[in-house]
Structure formats: C-alpha cells, structure tokens
C-alpha cells in the first residue's frame, strides 16, 4: 500500500520534494492567500503599476500553490478514510462483510450505515482507476473482495425482485449482505450500469496484463447480469441518484449508455458478444438527447415527472464527468465535459447556488462557489455538498485535458455565456492553441477549476475529514460524516487535475445519434456468478522478466521508453505515449510538439500538439502530454516554444526520433530536455 500510495500521489503532487503539512495548517492558509492577493492589489494602487494582467497572474499562482498544498495533504487522508469504510478490514466499517462499501460510518442523524450499489460502484471505479495507474497488491485484494461481494448480492432477493426479475435495481442493502426491506425510493436503475463500468475497467486491466481467463470466468458473469438489467429496464422510470424523484434521470441514462457501449466492447475482447447491448445502446443515446433543454440552455436533470423544480441539478455535472472519455473530443451528443452543452449547463447549475447560500454571497459569476444538489433542496436544510463542488472542478479539469490534447478551444453560441464570464471580450469561434485567446481562456478555466477545489479546502475539517454536506450559512460540516463518496470524488478530481485519466470507454465510435429513435428494450442473459477463489500472483506485465528498456539519444536530449512483453497477452495495436519535456518557460508561453505525423501537425507549427504545464513547478519545469499512436509508428519530432503573441522558437537540431513499441504494452514514456 505504501509503495502504491507514493507512486499515485507523486502524480498528483507537483512539488517532488514537498513535505506533507498538517491538515490543520489549511485553516489559516486560505485567508492568508486572500491577504496576499489583497496586498498585491494594494501595492499596485500605491505604486500605480499599469499591468493588471500581472496581478491576475499572481492571484492565479497563489491559488494554484494553495490548491497544490491542499491536494498534497488531503490525498493520503482521502484514500485512507475511503478504505476505512470498506469491510471487513476497514476499521470504520465494523460488522460489514468483505468487500462491502459503507456509505458512511454515521448511524444516527442520518443513518448511512448501509451499502448502496451506486455509491459502492463509484467508489470502486475510483479505486480501480487508482490501481490501474499504479499497481498495488492491497488494492487488488480490495477489488477482488468487492467483485465477490457483488456476485453474491446479485442473488439476494429483495423488495425490487430477484436476479432476473428486477432485483438488480434495489438501491441499498444491509452491510451484512442481507436485504433492506424498509420503505425506500426503489428501484434505482443507475446502480447496475455503474457497477458494470467499474468491473469492466478492472477486466480491461486483467486482459491487458494477460489474465483474460480471470476476466472471463469471474468478472464477466456479473457484468453480463448488469448489462442485461440495463437493456431490459432502461426505458422504464425509476428514482434518481438523490432518491427523491421517480422519473427518467440524466445521470442514470448517461451511465446506462456508457455501460452498454463498453460492455459490448469487452464482450468482443473476451470472444463473446452482447447483441442486446448493441441493439439498445444507440436508442439509449437517442433518449439521452431529450434531456437537453434547448430553450432553457441547460440539461434537464429529470424528465417524465412533475416535481415543480427547474431541473437545474448537480445530477448533470456528475453525469458529464462520468461520460468523460480521454479519447473523445468535445462531443455534445454524449455531453463530454468540454462540449458546449456541458459548459453551458455548468454555468447555469453553479450560478443557481450563488444567491441562495450565504457563503456564496457576493461571489461573481465565473468565480467558484459552493455547489449543492439543486436550488430547491431542503434535505438537512438544503446545503452545499463536497462531492458536487468537486464535480464542478472535475468537469473543468476534464475539459482542460481535452483542449490540450486537441490543441484548440471552440466557443459556440451555446457556450458563449460560460466563456464570457471568464473573458468578457471573447466571441464565438475556434481558437488554436497558438493564439492568445486560447491561452487566456485555458488559463482562466484552470484558475476557475482550482477555485472549486479551493472551496472544498476552505470548508474541509482541519483533520481532512469530508462529510456529506457543509453549511450554507457558515461552511461547517453537516449530515453524515466521512462520506465515502466525498473521498472518491476528491481523489478523481485531483487525478484529473494532474492529467491522470481513465481508460477510454469507446465514445468516439458511439457518439452518433440514430436517425430513427425507438422506445425499445431487450432481454439479455442472467446467470448466478461465481464467488470462487481468485488466482494468486496476478501482477502487472512489468513485474515479469520480459520487460525491456530502449534508450534513444538525440542531440542533447534523451528519449527513454519502457515497454513490456509477455507471451500470454495480445500485442497492442495502439500505444499511449507520454512526452515529458523539461524546459524553463515564462507565463504566457506554451510548449508544443511538432513532428512528421498528423497528430503532431506534419511539421506545421500552427497544428503542433500542445503539452500541459499542470505539473510545472519552480523546482520541476515539466511540460507533458499523452498521445496515442499505432504500434510500430516511427516518429520524428521537435519541441517548440510558442509565445502569447504567436512567436515560435524551435529547439536546436537534431530531430528526435522514436519508434512506438510494438509489444503487449499499451503505454510508454519519453523523457526529454530542451536542446
């Protein structure tokens, strides 16, 4: 665990030599940051300094350092507290069965000492993603225990039904894996889709590392049951993720579409098929379009109901980040985080909380605020939630990743109001990364996203504990304490900020809305999944003796790629290559890669690939980015420095040359220094 945590958090913490401070220090850090900003403004007024952009730059840097520090301190706390809520070894989950996620240790006012299918799936999606990024034997055990527990829970008869008669839609169970039979908002149809996604992600790791038989025999049967439930019931109403509205929920339908797409792809990898997934996924996507309120300019959280609400709801922020695919562009049909629909919705939803919470009083549009569930909320007094405020941050971090990958930002009439909050002079258009408008918008969104993370830092408890809610009037933690989902939400937002992204779920091939939409359903296959023992020593390929390292020296820089191969896995067709470039830059400059292939612009600097400075610090001048290439591709490239006015500076000769590995490895890293 210690080795895993060290490796994972090193990707989240920009300062390599940073010493973790006590969480209590943060109670004074953020007011101090504000004083520093105010002081810089005061000095400017006294000395009549003419450049307000420098003030904005200093404010952004102070905020960045403050958030860096919070993430460094909170990350290990969040991981530990999240694992503490998982049975049977978690100290905060006494009495819970192995692999069972307790929503919160709280047993009174409110009693959250139950296991929800939704919360558990989202928690383990976070854990699996963490595991995929950095192997950990202890996390693998947690994942295996969770999968075994879900195989059993699928068989537990409950008020919603049995395995093949609707029981998978039961929202929660007792922590000893018995049915909860009390009155509740049931069924809730997001759980099976979310659980399928979490298990599909782990199955991909198993396959990539040569353990296809494990994925096929122990994991696929559970996934197949969940996919069968989705195809049979997606067109039926159910309760939303807040367990209050019976109707059709954006979050639920988005999760269902994703699960069917990646479920079918997994079936193919396992030599199986999911024809019912293939027939229903396009229709679910078609239905998803109905949640866009074109006249309102935002996503309607729930339809097929009459609850008297506006439909402005953090349900839609959570849906957008769940739909994020790092291989996608800014597709509006799947509501990708950077799409014009999702950005317009981000503004409407977050703005809806500006005037109703005292702690948001006076905060201008385009500046982060505390985010609740929906403005009409009255549960526990209707307060901001940590996980929703973090979702507002994560959506923007996702958008930044995609813009950086594709090298441009598009502003449409739909998203214009969002961008105008950040740059009042911006107009609709597409802005390449070489333009000053791109730089202005990119940096403004990054600061805006950090603001939401800073809200959480400001109102987190001094010991790092994250409850469910915090007071709308004074920010004090409220409702259930140590909410598991809050910790998972923090860890995923921190990962996206660091540029750590999950597997693609196949969005680029599943974003086309059919010309004819039908209200259909399909009956899949249900079967009792095995809860048998897990094979030992299922370690990553890189742990074997077949790992190879190739170093290519080019000019004054060096390119190092580590790839691995094993006879038990299929050769990768695509490899995600991370470029790590060490180069000193100043504010407004952007480092890009120009090269001999399309994604690198074919040596055209206007189309060069922009790297990210998200990990750049005073002690580690790192620009980085990850690009997928076909295995075996030979690349020639150079780094360029693009100033805010568009001036391009090339690094010295010779060109770098790199051959993408043609092995089982799906990822590689190149380390360069400016020459």
PDB file of N, CA, C and O in Angstrom, residues 141-202:
ATOM      1  N   UNK A 141      -6.538  -6.743  -3.746  1.00  0.00           N
ATOM      2  CA  UNK A 141      -7.329  -7.573  -2.834  1.00  0.00           C
ATOM      3  C   UNK A 141      -8.675  -6.931  -2.541  1.00  0.00           C
ATOM      4  O   UNK A 141      -9.717  -7.604  -2.511  1.00  0.00           O
ATOM      5  N   UNK A 142      -8.676  -5.609  -2.320  1.00  0.00           N
ATOM      6  CA  UNK A 142      -9.937  -4.893  -2.095  1.00  0.00           C
ATOM      7  C   UNK A 142     -10.864  -5.048  -3.302  1.00  0.00           C
ATOM      8  O   UNK A 142     -12.074  -5.275  -3.149  1.00  0.00           O
ATOM      9  N   UNK A 143     -10.302  -4.928  -4.497  1.00  0.00           N
ATOM     10  CA  UNK A 143     -11.098  -5.039  -5.720  1.00  0.00           C
ATOM     11  C   UNK A 143     -11.687  -6.435  -5.859  1.00  0.00           C
ATOM     12  O   UNK A 143     -12.876  -6.605  -6.173  1.00  0.00           O
ATOM     13  N   UNK A 144     -10.873  -7.436  -5.600  1.00  0.00           N
ATOM     14  CA  UNK A 144     -11.356  -8.812  -5.693  1.00  0.00           C
ATOM     15  C   UNK A 144     -12.447  -9.092  -4.667  1.00  0.00           C
ATOM     16  O   UNK A 144     -13.460  -9.753  -4.972  1.00  0.00           O
ATOM     17  N   UNK A 145     -12.277  -8.566  -3.456  1.00  0.00           N
ATOM     18  CA  UNK A 145     -13.307  -8.744  -2.424  1.00  0.00           C
ATOM     19  C   UNK A 145     -14.614  -8.069  -2.832  1.00  0.00           C
ATOM     20  O   UNK A 145     -15.710  -8.604  -2.603  1.00  0.00           O
ATOM     21  N   UNK A 146     -14.502  -6.877  -3.433  1.00  0.00           N
ATOM     22  CA  UNK A 146     -15.695  -6.164  -3.888  1.00  0.00           C
ATOM     23  C   UNK A 146     -16.423  -6.965  -4.966  1.00  0.00           C
ATOM     24  O   UNK A 146     -17.655  -7.140  -4.917  1.00  0.00           O
ATOM     25  N   UNK A 147     -15.685  -7.470  -5.928  1.00  0.00           N
ATOM     26  CA  UNK A 147     -16.304  -8.220  -7.019  1.00  0.00           C
ATOM     27  C   UNK A 147     -17.015  -9.465  -6.475  1.00  0.00           C
ATOM     28  O   UNK A 147     -18.152  -9.767  -6.862  1.00  0.00           O
ATOM     29  N   UNK A 148     -16.382 -10.156  -5.561  1.00  0.00           N
ATOM     30  CA  UNK A 148     -17.011 -11.339  -4.963  1.00  0.00           C
ATOM     31  C   UNK A 148     -18.279 -10.971  -4.202  1.00  0.00           C
ATOM     32  O   UNK A 148     -19.291 -11.684  -4.265  1.00  0.00           O
ATOM     33  N   UNK A 149     -18.243  -9.847  -3.494  1.00  0.00           N
ATOM     34  CA  UNK A 149     -19.426  -9.420  -2.736  1.00  0.00           C
ATOM     35  C   UNK A 149     -20.581  -9.080  -3.667  1.00  0.00           C
ATOM     36  O   UNK A 149     -21.749  -9.362  -3.355  1.00  0.00           O
ATOM     37  N   UNK A 150     -20.272  -8.496  -4.818  1.00  0.00           N
ATOM     38  CA  UNK A 150     -21.332  -8.123  -5.753  1.00  0.00           C
ATOM     39  C   UNK A 150     -21.921  -9.353  -6.437  1.00  0.00           C
ATOM     40  O   UNK A 150     -23.121  -9.394  -6.739  1.00  0.00           O
ATOM     41  N   UNK A 151     -21.075 -10.363  -6.676  1.00  0.00           N
ATOM     42  CA  UNK A 151     -21.594 -11.614  -7.233  1.00  0.00           C
ATOM     43  C   UNK A 151     -22.643 -12.202  -6.289  1.00  0.00           C
ATOM     44  O   UNK A 151     -23.688 -12.709  -6.738  1.00  0.00           O
ATOM     45  N   UNK A 152     -22.386 -12.105  -4.989  1.00  0.00           N
ATOM     46  CA  UNK A 152     -23.347 -12.630  -4.014  1.00  0.00           C
ATOM     47  C   UNK A 152     -24.584 -11.736  -3.922  1.00  0.00           C
ATOM     48  O   UNK A 152     -25.724 -12.225  -3.936  1.00  0.00           O
ATOM     49  N   UNK A 153     -24.376 -10.421  -3.837  1.00  0.00           N
ATOM     50  CA  UNK A 153     -25.519  -9.512  -3.678  1.00  0.00           C
ATOM     51  C   UNK A 153     -26.502  -9.619  -4.839  1.00  0.00           C
ATOM     52  O   UNK A 153     -27.708  -9.425  -4.655  1.00  0.00           O
ATOM     53  N   UNK A 154     -26.001  -9.931  -6.031  1.00  0.00           N
ATOM     54  CA  UNK A 154     -26.908 -10.074  -7.170  1.00  0.00           C
ATOM     55  C   UNK A 154     -27.929 -11.194  -6.948  1.00  0.00           C
ATOM     56  O   UNK A 154     -29.006 -11.174  -7.552  1.00  0.00           O
ATOM     57  N   UNK A 155     -27.603 -12.131  -6.090  1.00  0.00           N
ATOM     58  CA  UNK A 155     -28.501 -13.274  -5.861  1.00  0.00           C
ATOM     59  C   UNK A 155     -29.464 -13.063  -4.702  1.00  0.00           C
ATOM     60  O   UNK A 155     -30.342 -13.901  -4.474  1.00  0.00           O
ATOM     61  N   UNK A 156     -29.309 -11.968  -3.949  1.00  0.00           N
ATOM     62  CA  UNK A 156     -30.125 -11.738  -2.756  1.00  0.00           C
ATOM     63  C   UNK A 156     -31.501 -11.199  -3.164  1.00  0.00           C
ATOM     64  O   UNK A 156     -31.612 -10.097  -3.716  1.00  0.00           O
ATOM     65  N   UNK A 157     -32.545 -11.951  -2.901  1.00  0.00           N
ATOM     66  CA  UNK A 157     -33.902 -11.480  -3.190  1.00  0.00           C
ATOM     67  C   UNK A 157     -34.213 -10.277  -2.313  1.00  0.00           C
ATOM     68  O   UNK A 157     -33.832 -10.218  -1.136  1.00  0.00           O
ATOM     69  N   UNK A 158     -34.909  -9.314  -2.866  1.00  0.00           N
ATOM     70  CA  UNK A 158     -35.157  -8.055  -2.175  1.00  0.00           C
ATOM     71  C   UNK A 158     -36.486  -7.477  -2.635  1.00  0.00           C
ATOM     72  O   UNK A 158     -37.132  -8.046  -3.530  1.00  0.00           O
ATOM     73  N   UNK A 159     -36.936  -6.367  -2.046  1.00  0.00           N
ATOM     74  CA  UNK A 159     -38.240  -5.823  -2.433  1.00  0.00           C
ATOM     75  C   UNK A 159     -38.372  -5.461  -3.907  1.00  0.00           C
ATOM     76  O   UNK A 159     -39.497  -5.337  -4.411  1.00  0.00           O
ATOM     77  N   UNK A 160     -37.240  -5.264  -4.625  1.00  0.00           N
ATOM     78  CA  UNK A 160     -37.308  -4.946  -6.052  1.00  0.00           C
ATOM     79  C   UNK A 160     -37.406  -6.189  -6.918  1.00  0.00           C
ATOM     80  O   UNK A 160     -37.727  -6.097  -8.110  1.00  0.00           O
ATOM     81  N   UNK A 161     -37.109  -7.389  -6.344  1.00  0.00           N
ATOM     82  CA  UNK A 161     -37.208  -8.624  -7.102  1.00  0.00           C
ATOM     83  C   UNK A 161     -36.010  -9.533  -6.899  1.00  0.00           C
ATOM     84  O   UNK A 161     -35.223  -9.362  -5.962  1.00  0.00           O
ATOM     85  N   UNK A 162     -35.859 -10.479  -7.799  1.00  0.00           N
ATOM     86  CA  UNK A 162     -34.737 -11.404  -7.762  1.00  0.00           C
ATOM     87  C   UNK A 162     -33.743 -11.094  -8.857  1.00  0.00           C
ATOM     88  O   UNK A 162     -33.849 -10.074  -9.550  1.00  0.00           O
ATOM     89  N   UNK A 163     -32.785 -11.975  -9.063  1.00  0.00           N
ATOM     90  CA  UNK A 163     -31.715 -11.737 -10.023  1.00  0.00           C
ATOM     91  C   UNK A 163     -32.237 -11.382 -11.405  1.00  0.00           C
ATOM     92  O   UNK A 163     -31.773 -10.406 -12.020  1.00  0.00           O
ATOM     93  N   UNK A 164     -33.189 -12.140 -11.908  1.00  0.00           N
ATOM     94  CA  UNK A 164     -33.685 -11.921 -13.273  1.00  0.00           C
ATOM     95  C   UNK A 164     -35.054 -11.257 -13.314  1.00  0.00           C
ATOM     96  O   UNK A 164     -35.669 -11.162 -14.382  1.00  0.00           O
ATOM     97  N   UNK A 165     -35.518 -10.773 -12.154  1.00  0.00           N
ATOM     98  CA  UNK A 165     -36.867 -10.180 -12.111  1.00  0.00           C
ATOM     99  C   UNK A 165     -36.866  -8.771 -11.536  1.00  0.00           C
ATOM    100  O   UNK A 165     -37.826  -8.356 -10.893  1.00  0.00           O
ATOM    101  N   UNK A 166     -35.782  -8.044 -11.744  1.00  0.00           N
ATOM    102  CA  UNK A 166     -35.730  -6.643 -11.332  1.00  0.00           C
ATOM    103  C   UNK A 166     -34.953  -6.365 -10.077  1.00  0.00           C
ATOM    104  O   UNK A 166     -34.767  -5.196  -9.709  1.00  0.00           O
ATOM    105  N   UNK A 167     -34.458  -7.382  -9.390  1.00  0.00           N
ATOM    106  CA  UNK A 167     -33.783  -7.175  -8.112  1.00  0.00           C
ATOM    107  C   UNK A 167     -32.477  -6.416  -8.194  1.00  0.00           C
ATOM    108  O   UNK A 167     -32.013  -5.859  -7.193  1.00  0.00           O
ATOM    109  N   UNK A 168     -31.862  -6.363  -9.387  1.00  0.00           N
ATOM    110  CA  UNK A 168     -30.601  -5.633  -9.510  1.00  0.00           C
ATOM    111  C   UNK A 168     -30.815  -4.127  -9.380  1.00  0.00           C
ATOM    112  O   UNK A 168     -29.853  -3.382  -9.191  1.00  0.00           O
ATOM    113  N   UNK A 169     -32.066  -3.680  -9.460  1.00  0.00           N
ATOM    114  CA  UNK A 169     -32.368  -2.267  -9.292  1.00  0.00           C
ATOM    115  C   UNK A 169     -32.586  -1.853  -7.850  1.00  0.00           C
ATOM    116  O   UNK A 169     -32.910  -0.698  -7.573  1.00  0.00           O
ATOM    117  N   UNK A 170     -32.397  -2.785  -6.911  1.00  0.00           N
ATOM    118  CA  UNK A 170     -32.524  -2.458  -5.493  1.00  0.00           C
ATOM    119  C   UNK A 170     -31.387  -1.514  -5.098  1.00  0.00           C
ATOM    120  O   UNK A 170     -30.208  -1.802  -5.333  1.00  0.00           O
ATOM    121  N   UNK A 171     -31.704  -0.369  -4.489  1.00  0.00           N
ATOM    122  CA  UNK A 171     -30.669   0.644  -4.257  1.00  0.00           C
ATOM    123  C   UNK A 171     -29.695   0.343  -3.136  1.00  0.00           C
ATOM    124  O   UNK A 171     -28.518   0.703  -3.220  1.00  0.00           O
ATOM    125  N   UNK A 172     -30.157  -0.296  -2.051  1.00  0.00           N
ATOM    126  CA  UNK A 172     -29.241  -0.480  -0.921  1.00  0.00           C
ATOM    127  C   UNK A 172     -29.527  -1.776  -0.184  1.00  0.00           C
ATOM    128  O   UNK A 172     -30.629  -2.331  -0.251  1.00  0.00           O
ATOM    129  N   UNK A 173     -28.510  -2.248   0.532  1.00  0.00           N
ATOM    130  CA  UNK A 173     -28.591  -3.477   1.311  1.00  0.00           C
ATOM    131  C   UNK A 173     -28.004  -3.231   2.692  1.00  0.00           C
ATOM    132  O   UNK A 173     -27.267  -2.255   2.911  1.00  0.00           O
ATOM    133  N   UNK A 174     -28.313  -4.112   3.616  1.00  0.00           N
ATOM    134  CA  UNK A 174     -27.644  -4.079   4.911  1.00  0.00           C
ATOM    135  C   UNK A 174     -26.176  -4.456   4.720  1.00  0.00           C
ATOM    136  O   UNK A 174     -25.819  -5.167   3.766  1.00  0.00           O
ATOM    137  N   UNK A 175     -25.328  -4.022   5.638  1.00  0.00           N
ATOM    138  CA  UNK A 175     -23.884  -4.229   5.463  1.00  0.00           C
ATOM    139  C   UNK A 175     -23.481  -5.689   5.648  1.00  0.00           C
ATOM    140  O   UNK A 175     -22.347  -6.063   5.308  1.00  0.00           O
ATOM    141  N   UNK A 176     -24.390  -6.537   6.172  1.00  0.00           N
ATOM    142  CA  UNK A 176     -24.090  -7.969   6.283  1.00  0.00           C
ATOM    143  C   UNK A 176     -24.585  -8.735   5.059  1.00  0.00           C
ATOM    144  O   UNK A 176     -24.695  -9.957   5.082  1.00  0.00           O
ATOM    145  N   UNK A 177     -24.899  -7.996   3.997  1.00  0.00           N
ATOM    146  CA  UNK A 177     -25.322  -8.560   2.709  1.00  0.00           C
ATOM    147  C   UNK A 177     -26.718  -9.163   2.739  1.00  0.00           C
ATOM    148  O   UNK A 177     -27.062 -10.003   1.909  1.00  0.00           O
ATOM    149  N   UNK A 178     -27.553  -8.719   3.663  1.00  0.00           N
ATOM    150  CA  UNK A 178     -28.954  -9.123   3.662  1.00  0.00           C
ATOM    151  C   UNK A 178     -29.783  -7.987   3.071  1.00  0.00           C
ATOM    152  O   UNK A 178     -29.342  -6.835   2.989  1.00  0.00           O
ATOM    153  N   UNK A 179     -30.990  -8.328   2.658  1.00  0.00           N
ATOM    154  CA  UNK A 179     -31.849  -7.335   2.016  1.00  0.00           C
ATOM    155  C   UNK A 179     -32.341  -6.298   3.014  1.00  0.00           C
ATOM    156  O   UNK A 179     -32.685  -6.625   4.156  1.00  0.00           O
ATOM    157  N   UNK A 180     -32.399  -5.048   2.565  1.00  0.00           N
ATOM    158  CA  UNK A 180     -33.058  -3.993   3.337  1.00  0.00           C
ATOM    159  C   UNK A 180     -34.514  -3.977   2.893  1.00  0.00           C
ATOM    160  O   UNK A 180     -34.813  -3.783   1.711  1.00  0.00           O
ATOM    161  N   UNK A 181     -35.408  -4.188   3.830  1.00  0.00           N
ATOM    162  CA  UNK A 181     -36.821  -4.359   3.471  1.00  0.00           C
ATOM    163  C   UNK A 181     -37.696  -3.174   3.851  1.00  0.00           C
ATOM    164  O   UNK A 181     -38.912  -3.211   3.669  1.00  0.00           O
ATOM    165  N   UNK A 182     -37.084  -2.108   4.374  1.00  0.00           N
ATOM    166  CA  UNK A 182     -37.869  -0.944   4.757  1.00  0.00           C
ATOM    167  C   UNK A 182     -38.334  -0.155   3.551  1.00  0.00           C
ATOM    168  O   UNK A 182     -37.924  -0.385   2.408  1.00  0.00           O
ATOM    169  N   UNK A 183     -39.193   0.820   3.830  1.00  0.00           N
ATOM    170  CA  UNK A 183     -39.686   1.690   2.769  1.00  0.00           C
ATOM    171  C   UNK A 183     -38.533   2.506   2.191  1.00  0.00           C
ATOM    172  O   UNK A 183     -37.693   3.021   2.939  1.00  0.00           O
ATOM    173  N   UNK A 184     -38.492   2.633   0.852  1.00  0.00           N
ATOM    174  CA  UNK A 184     -37.409   3.394   0.218  1.00  0.00           C
ATOM    175  C   UNK A 184     -37.799   3.761  -1.202  1.00  0.00           C
ATOM    176  O   UNK A 184     -38.778   3.230  -1.737  1.00  0.00           O
ATOM    177  N   UNK A 185     -37.068   4.677  -1.793  1.00  0.00           N
ATOM    178  CA  UNK A 185     -37.292   5.053  -3.188  1.00  0.00           C
ATOM    179  C   UNK A 185     -36.678   4.005  -4.096  1.00  0.00           C
ATOM    180  O   UNK A 185     -35.487   4.050  -4.392  1.00  0.00           O
ATOM    181  N   UNK A 186     -37.460   3.093  -4.564  1.00  0.00           N
ATOM    182  CA  UNK A 186     -36.971   1.996  -5.393  1.00  0.00           C
ATOM    183  C   UNK A 186     -37.916   1.775  -6.565  1.00  0.00           C
ATOM    184  O   UNK A 186     -39.104   2.103  -6.473  1.00  0.00           O
ATOM    185  N   UNK A 187     -37.390   1.256  -7.697  1.00  0.00           N
ATOM    186  CA  UNK A 187     -35.989   0.902  -7.942  1.00  0.00           C
ATOM    187  C   UNK A 187     -35.161   2.125  -8.318  1.00  0.00           C
ATOM    188  O   UNK A 187     -35.707   3.183  -8.632  1.00  0.00           O
ATOM    189  N   UNK A 188     -33.843   1.941  -8.295  1.00  0.00           N
ATOM    190  CA  UNK A 188     -32.899   2.952  -8.784  1.00  0.00           C
ATOM    191  C   UNK A 188     -32.049   2.266  -9.843  1.00  0.00           C
ATOM    192  O   UNK A 188     -31.308   1.339  -9.536  1.00  0.00           O
ATOM    193  N   UNK A 189     -32.138   2.744 -11.072  1.00  0.00           N
ATOM    194  CA  UNK A 189     -31.622   1.981 -12.204  1.00  0.00           C
ATOM    195  C   UNK A 189     -30.204   2.373 -12.635  1.00  0.00           C
ATOM    196  O   UNK A 189     -29.699   1.864 -13.638  1.00  0.00           O
ATOM    197  N   UNK A 190     -29.547   3.243 -11.870  1.00  0.00           N
ATOM    198  CA  UNK A 190     -28.170   3.601 -12.225  1.00  0.00           C
ATOM    199  C   UNK A 190     -27.156   2.598 -11.692  1.00  0.00           C
ATOM    200  O   UNK A 190     -26.072   2.424 -12.258  1.00  0.00           O
ATOM    201  N   UNK A 191     -27.478   1.918 -10.579  1.00  0.00           N
ATOM    202  CA  UNK A 191     -26.525   1.042  -9.913  1.00  0.00           C
ATOM    203  C   UNK A 191     -25.922  -0.038 -10.802  1.00  0.00           C
ATOM    204  O   UNK A 191     -24.692  -0.187 -10.861  1.00  0.00           O
ATOM    205  N   UNK A 192     -26.745  -0.834 -11.506  1.00  0.00           N
ATOM    206  CA  UNK A 192     -26.167  -1.878 -12.356  1.00  0.00           C
ATOM    207  C   UNK A 192     -25.226  -1.332 -13.426  1.00  0.00           C
ATOM    208  O   UNK A 192     -24.175  -1.921 -13.699  1.00  0.00           O
ATOM    209  N   UNK A 193     -25.579  -0.216 -14.040  1.00  0.00           N
ATOM    210  CA  UNK A 193     -24.718   0.369 -15.077  1.00  0.00           C
ATOM    211  C   UNK A 193     -23.391   0.830 -14.485  1.00  0.00           C
ATOM    212  O   UNK A 193     -22.319   0.599 -15.066  1.00  0.00           O
ATOM    213  N   UNK A 194     -23.433   1.482 -13.332  1.00  0.00           N
ATOM    214  CA  UNK A 194     -22.213   1.972 -12.698  1.00  0.00           C
ATOM    215  C   UNK A 194     -21.326   0.823 -12.233  1.00  0.00           C
ATOM    216  O   UNK A 194     -20.095   0.883 -12.354  1.00  0.00           O
ATOM    217  N   UNK A 195     -21.949  -0.230 -11.702  1.00  0.00           N
ATOM    218  CA  UNK A 195     -21.175  -1.392 -11.272  1.00  0.00           C
ATOM    219  C   UNK A 195     -20.518  -2.064 -12.478  1.00  0.00           C
ATOM    220  O   UNK A 195     -19.348  -2.475 -12.419  1.00  0.00           O
ATOM    221  N   UNK A 196     -21.255  -2.174 -13.578  1.00  0.00           N
ATOM    222  CA  UNK A 196     -20.682  -2.755 -14.788  1.00  0.00           C
ATOM    223  C   UNK A 196     -19.457  -1.973 -15.235  1.00  0.00           C
ATOM    224  O   UNK A 196     -18.422  -2.558 -15.584  1.00  0.00           O
ATOM    225  N   UNK A 197     -19.533  -0.657 -15.212  1.00  0.00           N
ATOM    226  CA  UNK A 197     -18.399   0.177 -15.626  1.00  0.00           C
ATOM    227  C   UNK A 197     -17.175  -0.058 -14.745  1.00  0.00           C
ATOM    228  O   UNK A 197     -16.045  -0.167 -15.238  1.00  0.00           O
ATOM    229  N   UNK A 198     -17.380  -0.128 -13.432  1.00  0.00           N
ATOM    230  CA  UNK A 198     -16.252  -0.371 -12.531  1.00  0.00           C
ATOM    231  C   UNK A 198     -15.609  -1.724 -12.817  1.00  0.00           C
ATOM    232  O   UNK A 198     -14.369  -1.843 -12.874  1.00  0.00           O
ATOM    233  N   UNK A 199     -16.427  -2.739 -13.030  1.00  0.00           N
ATOM    234  CA  UNK A 199     -15.895  -4.085 -13.269  1.00  0.00           C
ATOM    235  C   UNK A 199     -15.298  -4.227 -14.664  1.00  0.00           C
ATOM    236  O   UNK A 199     -14.339  -4.979 -14.869  1.00  0.00           O
ATOM    237  N   UNK A 200     -15.860  -3.513 -15.629  1.00  0.00           N
ATOM    238  CA  UNK A 200     -15.283  -3.512 -16.981  1.00  0.00           C
ATOM    239  C   UNK A 200     -13.878  -2.922 -16.951  1.00  0.00           C
ATOM    240  O   UNK A 200     -12.963  -3.423 -17.611  1.00  0.00           O
ATOM    241  N   UNK A 201     -13.690  -1.864 -16.175  1.00  0.00           N
ATOM    242  CA  UNK A 201     -12.365  -1.234 -16.082  1.00  0.00           C
ATOM    243  C   UNK A 201     -11.338  -2.220 -15.540  1.00  0.00           C
ATOM    244  O   UNK A 201     -10.214  -2.322 -16.069  1.00  0.00           O
ATOM    245  N   UNK A 202     -11.703  -2.949 -14.489  1.00  0.00           N
ATOM    246  CA  UNK A 202     -10.759  -3.936 -13.951  1.00  0.00           C
ATOM    247  C   UNK A 202     -10.544  -5.073 -14.952  1.00  0.00           C
ATOM    248  O   UNK A 202      -9.417  -5.584 -15.097  1.00  0.00           O
TER     249      UNK A 202
END
